[in-house]
PDB file of C-alpha atoms in Angstrom:
ATOM      1  CA  ALA A   1      28.129 -10.934  -6.372  1.00  0.00           C
ATOM      2  CA  GLN A   2      27.946  -7.361  -5.548  1.00  0.00           C
ATOM      3  CA  LYS A   3      27.865  -5.669  -2.551  1.00  0.00           C
ATOM      4  CA  VAL A   4      27.460  -1.842  -1.202  1.00  0.00           C
ATOM      5  CA  THR A   5      28.807  -0.850   2.330  1.00  0.00           C
ATOM      6  CA  GLN A   6      27.952   2.249   4.008  1.00  0.00           C
ATOM      7  CA  ALA A   7      29.807   2.021   7.027  1.00  0.00           C
ATOM      8  CA  GLN A   8      28.579   4.817   8.638  1.00  0.00           C
ATOM      9  CA  THR A   9      25.094   3.902  10.226  1.00  0.00           C
ATOM     10  CA  GLU A  10      24.090   7.536  11.710  1.00  0.00           C
ATOM     11  CA  ILE A  11      25.660  10.865  11.551  1.00  0.00           C
ATOM     12  CA  SER A  12      24.860  13.829  13.852  1.00  0.00           C
ATOM     13  CA  VAL A  13      25.978  17.483  12.741  1.00  0.00           C
ATOM     14  CA  VAL A  14      25.562  20.903  13.457  1.00  0.00           C
ATOM     15  CA  GLU A  15      23.753  22.929  11.044  1.00  0.00           C
ATOM     16  CA  LYS A  16      27.060  24.393   8.612  1.00  0.00           C
ATOM     17  CA  GLU A  17      29.459  21.452   8.883  1.00  0.00           C
ATOM     18  CA  ASP A  18      30.436  19.543   6.328  1.00  0.00           C
ATOM     19  CA  VAL A  19      29.855  15.930   6.343  1.00  0.00           C
ATOM     20  CA  THR A  20      31.059  13.104   4.171  1.00  0.00           C
ATOM     21  CA  LEU A  21      29.027   9.880   3.621  1.00  0.00           C
ATOM     22  CA  ASP A  22      31.155   7.374   3.111  1.00  0.00           C
ATOM     23  CA  CYS A  23      30.272   4.058   0.282  1.00  0.00           C
ATOM     24  CA  VAL A  24      32.447   1.253  -0.767  1.00  0.00           C
ATOM     25  CA  TYR A  25      31.190  -1.316  -3.370  1.00  0.00           C
ATOM     26  CA  GLU A  26      32.191  -4.341  -4.725  1.00  0.00           C
ATOM     27  CA  THR A  27      31.644  -5.518  -8.299  1.00  0.00           C
ATOM     28  CA  ARG A  28      33.254  -7.978 -10.567  1.00  0.00           C
ATOM     29  CA  ASP A  29      31.719  -6.218 -13.529  1.00  0.00           C
ATOM     30  CA  THR A  30      33.998  -3.637 -15.452  1.00  0.00           C
ATOM     31  CA  THR A  31      30.884  -2.060 -16.356  1.00  0.00           C
ATOM     32  CA  TYR A  32      28.504  -0.579 -13.939  1.00  0.00           C
ATOM     33  CA  TYR A  33      26.833   2.216 -12.152  1.00  0.00           C
ATOM     34  CA  LEU A  34      26.481   3.785  -9.116  1.00  0.00           C
ATOM     35  CA  PHE A  35      24.047   5.940  -7.434  1.00  0.00           C
ATOM     36  CA  TRP A  36      22.854   8.045  -4.456  1.00  0.00           C
ATOM     37  CA  TYR A  37      19.466   8.808  -3.211  1.00  0.00           C
ATOM     38  CA  LYS A  38      17.915  10.820  -0.759  1.00  0.00           C
ATOM     39  CA  GLN A  39      14.955   9.339   1.247  1.00  0.00           C
ATOM     40  CA  PRO A  40      13.803  12.344   3.510  1.00  0.00           C
ATOM     41  CA  PRO A  41      11.120  11.703   6.494  1.00  0.00           C
ATOM     42  CA  SER A  42       8.171  11.425   3.584  1.00  0.00           C
ATOM     43  CA  GLY A  43       9.353   8.374   2.403  1.00  0.00           C
ATOM     44  CA  GLU A  44      10.187   8.560  -1.021  1.00  0.00           C
ATOM     45  CA  LEU A  45      13.641   7.664  -2.204  1.00  0.00           C
ATOM     46  CA  VAL A  46      14.762  10.737  -4.497  1.00  0.00           C
ATOM     47  CA  PHE A  47      17.393  10.084  -6.926  1.00  0.00           C
ATOM     48  CA  LEU A  48      20.539  12.376  -6.782  1.00  0.00           C
ATOM     49  CA  ILE A  49      23.470  11.419  -8.965  1.00  0.00           C
ATOM     50  CA  ARG A  50      24.473   8.499 -11.366  1.00  0.00           C
ATOM     51  CA  ARG A  51      27.945   7.527 -12.246  1.00  0.00           C
ATOM     52  CA  ASN A  52      29.175   5.333 -14.579  1.00  0.00           C
ATOM     53  CA  SER A  53      32.298   3.320 -14.344  1.00  0.00           C
ATOM     54  CA  PHE A  54      34.089   4.807 -17.161  1.00  0.00           C
ATOM     55  CA  ASP A  55      33.688   8.417 -15.557  1.00  0.00           C
ATOM     56  CA  GLU A  56      35.609   9.139 -12.466  1.00  0.00           C
ATOM     57  CA  GLN A  57      35.347  12.831 -13.196  1.00  0.00           C
ATOM     58  CA  ASN A  58      34.171  13.977  -9.499  1.00  0.00           C
ATOM     59  CA  GLU A  59      30.876  16.255  -9.641  1.00  0.00           C
ATOM     60  CA  ILE A  60      29.794  19.262  -7.653  1.00  0.00           C
ATOM     61  CA  SER A  61      26.276  20.071  -8.052  1.00  0.00           C
ATOM     62  CA  GLY A  62      25.364  23.001  -5.477  1.00  0.00           C
ATOM     63  CA  ARG A  63      26.654  21.793  -1.815  1.00  0.00           C
ATOM     64  CA  TYR A  64      26.761  18.273  -3.142  1.00  0.00           C
ATOM     65  CA  SER A  65      29.875  16.688  -4.207  1.00  0.00           C
ATOM     66  CA  TRP A  66      30.666  13.134  -5.512  1.00  0.00           C
ATOM     67  CA  ASN A  67      34.321  11.524  -5.331  1.00  0.00           C
ATOM     68  CA  PHE A  68      34.526   8.153  -7.332  1.00  0.00           C
ATOM     69  CA  GLN A  69      37.773   6.476  -7.077  1.00  0.00           C
ATOM     70  CA  LYS A  70      37.888   3.328  -8.427  1.00  0.00           C
ATOM     71  CA  SER A  71      41.010   2.486  -7.306  1.00  0.00           C
ATOM     72  CA  THR A  72      39.426   2.164  -3.877  1.00  0.00           C
ATOM     73  CA  SER A  73      36.087   1.201  -4.722  1.00  0.00           C
ATOM     74  CA  SER A  74      34.629   4.031  -3.470  1.00  0.00           C
ATOM     75  CA  PHE A  75      31.882   6.373  -4.427  1.00  0.00           C
ATOM     76  CA  ASN A  76      31.663   9.066  -1.373  1.00  0.00           C
ATOM     77  CA  PHE A  77      29.455  11.971  -0.827  1.00  0.00           C
ATOM     78  CA  THR A  78      29.916  15.469   0.636  1.00  0.00           C
ATOM     79  CA  ILE A  79      27.790  17.888   1.836  1.00  0.00           C
ATOM     80  CA  THR A  80      29.139  21.334   1.919  1.00  0.00           C
ATOM     81  CA  ALA A  81      27.617  23.787   5.102  1.00  0.00           C
ATOM     82  CA  SER A  82      24.810  21.586   5.768  1.00  0.00           C
ATOM     83  CA  GLN A  83      21.511  22.318   6.518  1.00  0.00           C
ATOM     84  CA  VAL A  84      18.837  21.107   8.271  1.00  0.00           C
ATOM     85  CA  VAL A  85      16.709  20.241   5.415  1.00  0.00           C
ATOM     86  CA  ASP A  86      19.460  17.970   4.538  1.00  0.00           C
ATOM     87  CA  SER A  87      18.390  15.200   7.182  1.00  0.00           C
ATOM     88  CA  ALA A  88      17.324  12.427   5.526  1.00  0.00           C
ATOM     89  CA  VAL A  89      18.275   8.464   5.182  1.00  0.00           C
ATOM     90  CA  TYR A  90      20.967   8.356   2.049  1.00  0.00           C
ATOM     91  CA  PHE A  91      21.825   5.602   0.179  1.00  0.00           C
ATOM     92  CA  CYS A  92      24.268   4.316  -2.277  1.00  0.00           C
ATOM     93  CA  ALA A  93      23.373   2.038  -4.514  1.00  0.00           C
ATOM     94  CA  LEU A  94      24.985  -0.143  -7.373  1.00  0.00           C
ATOM     95  CA  SER A  95      23.705  -1.643 -10.943  1.00  0.00           C
ATOM     96  CA  GLU A  96      25.404  -4.011 -13.233  1.00  0.00           C
ATOM     97  CA  ASP A  97      22.593  -3.797 -15.530  1.00  0.00           C
ATOM     98  CA  ASN A  98      22.464  -0.739 -17.863  1.00  0.00           C
ATOM     99  CA  THR A  99      19.094  -1.407 -18.950  1.00  0.00           C
ATOM    100  CA  ASN A 100      17.997  -2.329 -15.881  1.00  0.00           C
ATOM    101  CA  ALA A 101      19.130   0.012 -13.663  1.00  0.00           C
ATOM    102  CA  GLY A 102      16.083  -0.270 -10.769  1.00  0.00           C
ATOM    103  CA  LYS A 103      17.840  -3.380 -10.276  1.00  0.00           C
ATOM    104  CA  SER A 104      20.189  -2.382  -8.020  1.00  0.00           C
ATOM    105  CA  THR A 105      22.078  -3.555  -4.945  1.00  0.00           C
ATOM    106  CA  PHE A 106      21.316  -1.022  -2.057  1.00  0.00           C
ATOM    107  CA  GLY A 107      23.810  -0.182   0.897  1.00  0.00           C
ATOM    108  CA  ASP A 108      22.270  -0.307   4.242  1.00  0.00           C
ATOM    109  CA  GLY A 109      21.862   3.532   4.430  1.00  0.00           C
ATOM    110  CA  THR A 110      22.995   6.378   5.982  1.00  0.00           C
ATOM    111  CA  THR A 111      20.718   8.242   8.413  1.00  0.00           C
ATOM    112  CA  LEU A 112      22.100  11.626   8.669  1.00  0.00           C
ATOM    113  CA  THR A 113      20.639  14.038  11.119  1.00  0.00           C
ATOM    114  CA  VAL A 114      21.888  17.583  10.819  1.00  0.00           C
ATOM    115  CA  LYS A 115      20.616  20.159  14.192  1.00  0.00           C
ATOM    116  CA  PRO A 116      20.152  23.449  14.082  1.00  0.00           C
TER     117      PRO A 116
ATOM    118  CA  ASP B   1       6.136  15.795 -12.938  1.00  0.00           C
ATOM    119  CA  VAL B   2       6.991  12.270 -13.044  1.00  0.00           C
ATOM    120  CA  LYS B   3       5.346   9.982 -10.547  1.00  0.00           C
ATOM    121  CA  VAL B   4       5.289   6.511  -8.843  1.00  0.00           C
ATOM    122  CA  THR B   5       2.178   6.165  -6.965  1.00  0.00           C
ATOM    123  CA  GLN B   6       1.352   3.561  -4.415  1.00  0.00           C
ATOM    124  CA  SER B   7      -2.076   2.823  -3.321  1.00  0.00           C
ATOM    125  CA  SER B   8      -1.614   2.776   0.388  1.00  0.00           C
ATOM    126  CA  ARG B   9       0.596   4.840   2.869  1.00  0.00           C
ATOM    127  CA  TYR B  10      -0.169   2.145   5.609  1.00  0.00           C
ATOM    128  CA  LEU B  11      -1.972  -0.912   5.887  1.00  0.00           C
ATOM    129  CA  VAL B  12      -2.827  -3.278   8.795  1.00  0.00           C
ATOM    130  CA  LYS B  13      -3.323  -6.858   7.928  1.00  0.00           C
ATOM    131  CA  ARG B  14      -3.786 -10.154   9.833  1.00  0.00           C
ATOM    132  CA  THR B  15      -1.821 -13.042   9.521  1.00  0.00           C
ATOM    133  CA  GLY B  16      -2.737 -15.452   7.064  1.00  0.00           C
ATOM    134  CA  GLU B  17      -4.746 -12.503   4.807  1.00  0.00           C
ATOM    135  CA  LYS B  18      -3.921 -12.126   1.359  1.00  0.00           C
ATOM    136  CA  VAL B  19      -2.826  -8.747   0.539  1.00  0.00           C
ATOM    137  CA  PHE B  20      -2.093  -6.897  -2.752  1.00  0.00           C
ATOM    138  CA  LEU B  21       0.116  -3.836  -2.587  1.00  0.00           C
ATOM    139  CA  GLU B  22      -0.902  -1.493  -6.048  1.00  0.00           C
ATOM    140  CA  CYS B  23       1.735   0.513  -7.840  1.00  0.00           C
ATOM    141  CA  VAL B  24       0.916   2.529 -10.908  1.00  0.00           C
ATOM    142  CA  GLN B  25       3.763   4.934 -12.831  1.00  0.00           C
ATOM    143  CA  ASP B  26       2.918   7.129 -15.616  1.00  0.00           C
ATOM    144  CA  MET B  27       6.479   7.377 -17.238  1.00  0.00           C
ATOM    145  CA  ASP B  28       5.940   4.627 -19.547  1.00  0.00           C
ATOM    146  CA  HIS B  29       8.838   2.807 -17.937  1.00  0.00           C
ATOM    147  CA  GLU B  30       9.117  -0.804 -18.924  1.00  0.00           C
ATOM    148  CA  ASN B  31      10.948  -1.918 -15.599  1.00  0.00           C
ATOM    149  CA  MET B  32       8.902  -2.151 -12.510  1.00  0.00           C
ATOM    150  CA  PHE B  33      10.554  -3.078  -9.156  1.00  0.00           C
ATOM    151  CA  TRP B  34       9.396  -4.186  -5.531  1.00  0.00           C
ATOM    152  CA  TYR B  35      11.596  -3.572  -2.725  1.00  0.00           C
ATOM    153  CA  ARG B  36      11.416  -4.191   1.061  1.00  0.00           C
ATOM    154  CA  GLN B  37      13.139  -2.068   3.388  1.00  0.00           C
ATOM    155  CA  ASP B  38      14.110  -2.820   6.833  1.00  0.00           C
ATOM    156  CA  PRO B  39      16.265  -0.792   9.159  1.00  0.00           C
ATOM    157  CA  GLY B  40      19.752  -2.012   9.292  1.00  0.00           C
ATOM    158  CA  LEU B  41      19.076  -4.064   5.748  1.00  0.00           C
ATOM    159  CA  GLY B  42      18.817  -1.589   3.406  1.00  0.00           C
ATOM    160  CA  LEU B  43      16.269  -2.104   0.421  1.00  0.00           C
ATOM    161  CA  ARG B  44      16.330  -5.576  -0.762  1.00  0.00           C
ATOM    162  CA  LEU B  45      14.504  -6.582  -3.889  1.00  0.00           C
ATOM    163  CA  ILE B  46      11.543  -8.884  -4.300  1.00  0.00           C
ATOM    164  CA  TYR B  47      10.595  -9.058  -7.684  1.00  0.00           C
ATOM    165  CA  PHE B  48      11.194  -7.157 -10.770  1.00  0.00           C
ATOM    166  CA  SER B  49       9.155  -6.763 -14.500  1.00  0.00           C
ATOM    167  CA  TYR B  50      10.852  -5.789 -17.468  1.00  0.00           C
ATOM    168  CA  ASP B  51       7.501  -6.048 -19.480  1.00  0.00           C
ATOM    169  CA  VAL B  52       3.892  -6.753 -19.170  1.00  0.00           C
ATOM    170  CA  LYS B  53       3.276 -10.081 -18.110  1.00  0.00           C
ATOM    171  CA  MET B  54       7.037 -10.471 -17.222  1.00  0.00           C
ATOM    172  CA  LYS B  55       8.608 -11.181 -13.905  1.00  0.00           C
ATOM    173  CA  GLU B  56      12.021 -12.305 -12.732  1.00  0.00           C
ATOM    174  CA  LYS B  57      12.751 -13.172  -8.806  1.00  0.00           C
ATOM    175  CA  GLY B  58      14.503 -10.651  -7.062  1.00  0.00           C
ATOM    176  CA  ASP B  59      16.941 -11.716  -3.744  1.00  0.00           C
ATOM    177  CA  ILE B  60      13.953 -12.281  -1.223  1.00  0.00           C
ATOM    178  CA  PRO B  61      10.857 -13.843  -3.291  1.00  0.00           C
ATOM    179  CA  GLU B  62       9.828 -16.169  -0.570  1.00  0.00           C
ATOM    180  CA  GLY B  63       6.057 -15.609   0.395  1.00  0.00           C
ATOM    181  CA  TYR B  64       5.323 -12.882  -2.179  1.00  0.00           C
ATOM    182  CA  SER B  65       4.051 -13.246  -5.979  1.00  0.00           C
ATOM    183  CA  VAL B  66       3.218 -10.108  -8.365  1.00  0.00           C
ATOM    184  CA  SER B  67       1.511  -9.247 -11.051  1.00  0.00           C
ATOM    185  CA  ARG B  68       2.037  -7.454 -14.065  1.00  0.00           C
ATOM    186  CA  GLU B  69      -1.160  -6.989 -16.559  1.00  0.00           C
ATOM    187  CA  LYS B  70      -0.383  -3.753 -17.472  1.00  0.00           C
ATOM    188  CA  LYS B  71       2.769  -1.573 -18.613  1.00  0.00           C
ATOM    189  CA  GLU B  72       1.875   1.040 -16.103  1.00  0.00           C
ATOM    190  CA  ARG B  73       0.772  -1.047 -13.048  1.00  0.00           C
ATOM    191  CA  PHE B  74       2.686  -3.729 -10.767  1.00  0.00           C
ATOM    192  CA  SER B  75       1.684  -5.487  -8.030  1.00  0.00           C
ATOM    193  CA  LEU B  76       2.939  -7.089  -5.062  1.00  0.00           C
ATOM    194  CA  ILE B  77       1.053  -9.991  -3.635  1.00  0.00           C
ATOM    195  CA  LEU B  78       1.501 -11.605  -0.119  1.00  0.00           C
ATOM    196  CA  GLU B  79      -0.495 -15.120  -0.363  1.00  0.00           C
ATOM    197  CA  SER B  80      -0.706 -15.454   3.261  1.00  0.00           C
ATOM    198  CA  ALA B  81       0.353 -12.634   5.257  1.00  0.00           C
ATOM    199  CA  SER B  82       2.874 -13.519   8.153  1.00  0.00           C
ATOM    200  CA  THR B  83       4.178 -10.958  11.209  1.00  0.00           C
ATOM    201  CA  ASN B  84       7.767 -11.452   9.321  1.00  0.00           C
ATOM    202  CA  GLN B  85       6.393  -9.970   6.729  1.00  0.00           C
ATOM    203  CA  THR B  86       5.895  -6.391   8.482  1.00  0.00           C
ATOM    204  CA  SER B  87       7.819  -3.997   6.809  1.00  0.00           C
ATOM    205  CA  MET B  88       8.058  -0.921   4.696  1.00  0.00           C
ATOM    206  CA  TYR B  89       7.350  -1.846   0.851  1.00  0.00           C
ATOM    207  CA  LEU B  90       9.055   0.338  -1.950  1.00  0.00           C
ATOM    208  CA  CYS B  91       7.530   0.574  -5.598  1.00  0.00           C
ATOM    209  CA  ALA B  92      10.323   2.059  -8.533  1.00  0.00           C
ATOM    210  CA  SER B  93      10.240   2.189 -12.034  1.00  0.00           C
ATOM    211  CA  SER B  94      13.024   2.520 -14.236  1.00  0.00           C
ATOM    212  CA  GLY B  95      13.609   3.496 -18.242  1.00  0.00           C
ATOM    213  CA  PRO B  96      15.201   1.653 -20.880  1.00  0.00           C
ATOM    214  CA  GLY B  97      18.724   2.263 -19.932  1.00  0.00           C
ATOM    215  CA  GLY B  98      21.410   4.832 -21.470  1.00  0.00           C
ATOM    216  CA  GLU B  99      20.699   8.163 -19.951  1.00  0.00           C
ATOM    217  CA  ASN B 100      17.682   7.143 -18.233  1.00  0.00           C
ATOM    218  CA  THR B 101      19.011   4.353 -15.737  1.00  0.00           C
ATOM    219  CA  GLU B 102      17.917   5.971 -12.301  1.00  0.00           C
ATOM    220  CA  ALA B 103      14.918   4.354 -10.581  1.00  0.00           C
ATOM    221  CA  PHE B 104      11.794   6.567  -9.625  1.00  0.00           C
ATOM    222  CA  PHE B 105      10.342   5.233  -6.252  1.00  0.00           C
ATOM    223  CA  GLY B 106       6.838   5.640  -4.700  1.00  0.00           C
ATOM    224  CA  GLN B 107       6.589   7.092  -1.196  1.00  0.00           C
ATOM    225  CA  GLY B 108       6.153   3.623   0.270  1.00  0.00           C
ATOM    226  CA  THR B 109       3.547   1.526   1.998  1.00  0.00           C
ATOM    227  CA  ARG B 110       4.144   0.740   5.733  1.00  0.00           C
ATOM    228  CA  LEU B 111       2.701  -2.884   6.157  1.00  0.00           C
ATOM    229  CA  THR B 112       1.983  -3.912   9.402  1.00  0.00           C
ATOM    230  CA  VAL B 113       0.770  -7.790   9.952  1.00  0.00           C
ATOM    231  CA  VAL B 114      -0.653  -8.695  13.154  1.00  0.00           C
TER     232      VAL B 114
END
């Protein structure tokens, strides 16, 4: 069975601080996909990134970066120079089904609050 | 702009009522999903559908059913609403896979059963 653990329930930082959201996963499959989604107060989950299990390259997108390490089964997300607009709930998710990636196992989410 | 639209943002229903939550997507996606979101429990999959008239149980299907008569529409049905079904319900859709493997979510329906 697959499992996603986001150990940090809530994080609070001051604007311009860097913050890392942790994600640890469990799966017996060798092929799988990892995702991060953002849920702002409006409620709609927004896709941020997808990684497949064969691509361990780290990725940077503006102030966002992701560190995927298969050796530790982790897929951590770092926001550099955080802003108030980054305040949201962030979900890490795992899918073992390439043709049906909406069928994912989600972590419990990390609520990030960025204070001005 | 791609869209998954849920018919209601907020609903209040009485115990025992039959409740319909509607979801429509305009991306011609084969796959559609209903999740339930509760504090501390993340998102849990209730049902999903990979084609018209097809449905599969997710992790917590008890007390729910679904209907998919058209590709763009996926309905979640609470046959007899109970207070423990008070929750946020999220509909999602996803494409055929490959490069299109992320899910697109609706804005959610916050259901209160009294």
